[in-house]
């Protein structure tokens, strides 16, 4: 069985408390949302539901600032694990994936494929899960929607790894690592993404 170490993942359980996750979900579901764009081909991003189907949620500046500060406070841990020196992180994005939503396999930066200068500087990608994944229906969880990593330079069975998740979990990985979100089959998946530069 493939382990997170095969993909150099940093996994932090309880990065956000259960109550913080619950409060952010409640705030986000009450706010406005827009389709989440795909970056790389245009400077401002474009909507292309063949590549990414998800919603970007609106939360208060106070919530954005609070999450951003926690990420900045965590930067020394990120730097130590990945042996890199980082400046800061991008403003966090709050996302919802509903039934049928997905994001095809992609990289976030450092590959030469991303044309935005800011994206090209992305060194470490972050995903924070606000609710848990479960194969069995239970309140507040979702099915499908796996964060799957792949590296076809490795031999089977270590080519792919799907991250088991729970509320409050943070996953950090190098931005050039190929990853995807598999289609949601039940419920809604709430998460926060950001990038250290």
XYZ file of C-alpha atoms in Angstrom:
197
model
C 0.000 0.000 0.000
C 1.312 3.428 -0.975
C 2.049 5.753 1.927
C 2.076 9.572 2.048
C 5.867 9.477 2.389
C 6.129 8.100 -1.171
C 4.829 11.494 -2.362
C 6.614 13.635 0.259
C 3.344 14.788 1.830
C 3.158 16.678 5.096
C -0.037 15.744 6.929
C -1.236 17.673 9.982
C -4.320 16.386 11.774
C -6.478 18.939 13.613
C -4.830 21.917 11.901
C -8.225 23.563 12.322
C -10.496 22.621 15.212
C -13.823 20.884 14.626
C -15.703 23.989 15.776
C -13.668 26.272 13.484
C -14.412 24.004 10.509
C -18.113 23.955 11.387
C -18.235 27.752 11.703
C -16.465 28.291 8.363
C -18.851 25.902 6.588
C -21.852 27.707 8.090
C -20.470 31.081 7.070
C -19.575 29.902 3.564
C -22.959 28.321 2.865
C -24.679 31.595 3.791
C -22.507 33.638 1.424
C -22.259 34.101 -2.324
C -20.404 31.692 -4.588
C -19.029 31.645 -8.109
C -17.658 28.891 -10.357
C -14.026 28.147 -9.464
C -11.687 29.156 -12.301
C -8.826 27.269 -13.901
C -5.504 29.136 -14.011
C -2.606 28.864 -16.416
C -3.995 29.784 -19.822
C -5.155 33.321 -18.967
C -3.992 35.929 -16.465
C -7.313 36.062 -14.617
C -8.336 32.417 -14.864
C -11.130 30.944 -16.921
C -14.178 28.821 -16.223
C -13.811 25.422 -17.887
C -16.066 22.762 -16.389
C -14.363 20.067 -18.474
C -11.295 20.606 -16.251
C -12.671 21.854 -12.939
C -16.218 21.916 -11.643
C -16.463 23.445 -8.171
C -17.662 26.589 -6.414
C -15.516 29.287 -4.860
C -17.221 30.530 -1.693
C -17.300 33.999 -0.175
C -16.361 34.370 3.497
C -15.592 37.404 5.654
C -12.222 39.128 5.552
C -11.876 38.212 9.224
C -12.126 34.497 8.374
C -9.670 34.878 5.485
C -7.213 36.739 7.714
C -7.534 34.179 10.513
C -6.798 31.201 8.232
C -4.003 33.111 6.503
C -2.361 33.883 9.853
C -2.517 30.221 10.890
C -0.836 29.286 7.614
C 1.883 31.900 8.146
C 2.430 30.633 11.699
C 2.811 27.123 10.242
C 5.375 28.239 7.627
C 8.454 27.172 9.664
C 7.093 23.612 9.846
C 6.539 23.625 6.071
C 10.035 24.993 5.451
C 11.637 22.391 7.686
C 9.762 19.464 6.162
C 10.359 20.419 2.525
C 13.785 22.003 3.106
C 12.798 25.242 1.366
C 12.793 28.926 2.248
C 9.400 30.578 1.727
C 8.224 34.225 1.652
C 4.507 34.067 2.318
C 1.322 32.373 1.141
C -1.454 33.338 -1.229
C -4.814 34.384 0.155
C -6.735 31.198 0.970
C -9.577 30.106 -1.285
C -12.696 28.489 0.165
C -14.237 25.795 -2.038
C -17.277 23.556 -2.261
C -17.483 20.449 -4.447
C -21.072 19.182 -4.894
C -22.262 15.891 -6.395
C -20.624 15.469 -9.813
C -17.971 18.141 -9.183
C -14.281 17.318 -9.757
C -10.858 18.674 -10.733
C -8.841 16.721 -13.291
C -5.212 15.732 -12.666
C -3.038 18.858 -12.682
C -0.085 20.639 -11.087
C -0.178 24.005 -9.316
C 3.218 25.400 -10.328
C 6.942 24.877 -10.870
C 6.306 22.906 -14.050
C 6.747 25.473 -16.820
C 3.129 24.802 -17.815
C 1.651 27.602 -15.698
C 1.861 30.986 -17.410
C 0.976 33.273 -14.516
C 4.007 34.789 -12.816
C 2.401 34.442 -9.379
C 1.485 30.808 -10.016
C 4.968 30.025 -11.313
C 6.243 31.036 -7.892
C 4.050 28.522 -6.104
C 6.329 26.168 -4.207
C 4.111 24.297 -1.738
C 0.385 23.622 -2.126
C -1.969 23.349 0.834
C -5.388 21.712 1.182
C -7.351 21.978 4.438
C -10.428 19.784 4.726
C -13.402 21.296 6.534
C -15.492 18.121 6.603
C -14.751 14.427 6.492
C -15.015 11.809 3.782
C -16.973 8.597 4.407
C -18.139 5.665 2.308
C -21.174 5.369 4.595
C -23.773 8.155 4.702
C -23.392 10.217 7.857
C -24.242 13.857 8.597
C -21.762 16.429 7.325
C -19.656 13.963 5.324
C -19.249 13.287 1.618
C -18.346 10.340 -0.610
C -16.059 10.395 -3.621
C -14.099 13.615 -3.878
C -10.783 11.969 -3.043
C -7.587 13.989 -3.172
C -5.541 11.651 -5.351
C -1.828 12.011 -6.048
C -0.061 10.347 -8.951
C 3.530 9.975 -10.086
C 4.018 7.655 -13.051
C 7.794 7.777 -12.649
C 7.307 5.371 -9.757
C 6.672 1.651 -10.063
C 3.271 0.148 -9.271
C 1.672 0.040 -6.745
C 3.264 3.318 -5.613
C 2.103 5.362 -8.580
C -1.105 6.623 -6.962
C -2.252 7.539 -3.479
C -5.644 8.779 -2.286
C -5.495 10.798 0.914
C -7.923 9.638 3.625
C -9.371 12.790 5.157
C -11.137 14.078 8.209
C -12.358 17.474 9.344
C -9.518 19.904 10.138
C -6.816 17.929 8.291
C -4.098 19.846 6.428
C -2.137 18.273 3.564
C 0.927 20.027 2.131
C 2.812 18.946 -0.998
C 5.188 20.319 -3.598
C 3.240 22.310 -6.189
C 4.661 20.327 -9.115
C 3.131 17.089 -7.791
C 0.248 15.835 -9.943
C -3.026 15.678 -8.022
C -6.764 15.645 -8.669
C -10.147 15.677 -6.975
C -12.235 12.679 -8.025
C -15.983 13.254 -8.658
C -18.208 13.734 -5.632
C -20.816 10.967 -5.368
C -22.669 12.054 -2.206
C -22.876 15.185 -0.081
C -20.678 18.263 -0.355
C -16.918 18.562 0.141
C -15.716 21.776 1.789
C -12.052 22.712 1.719
C -9.572 25.572 1.767
C -6.634 25.810 -0.616
C -3.575 28.052 -0.605
C 0.002 28.103 -1.844
C 3.265 29.034 -0.155
C 5.654 31.064 -2.316
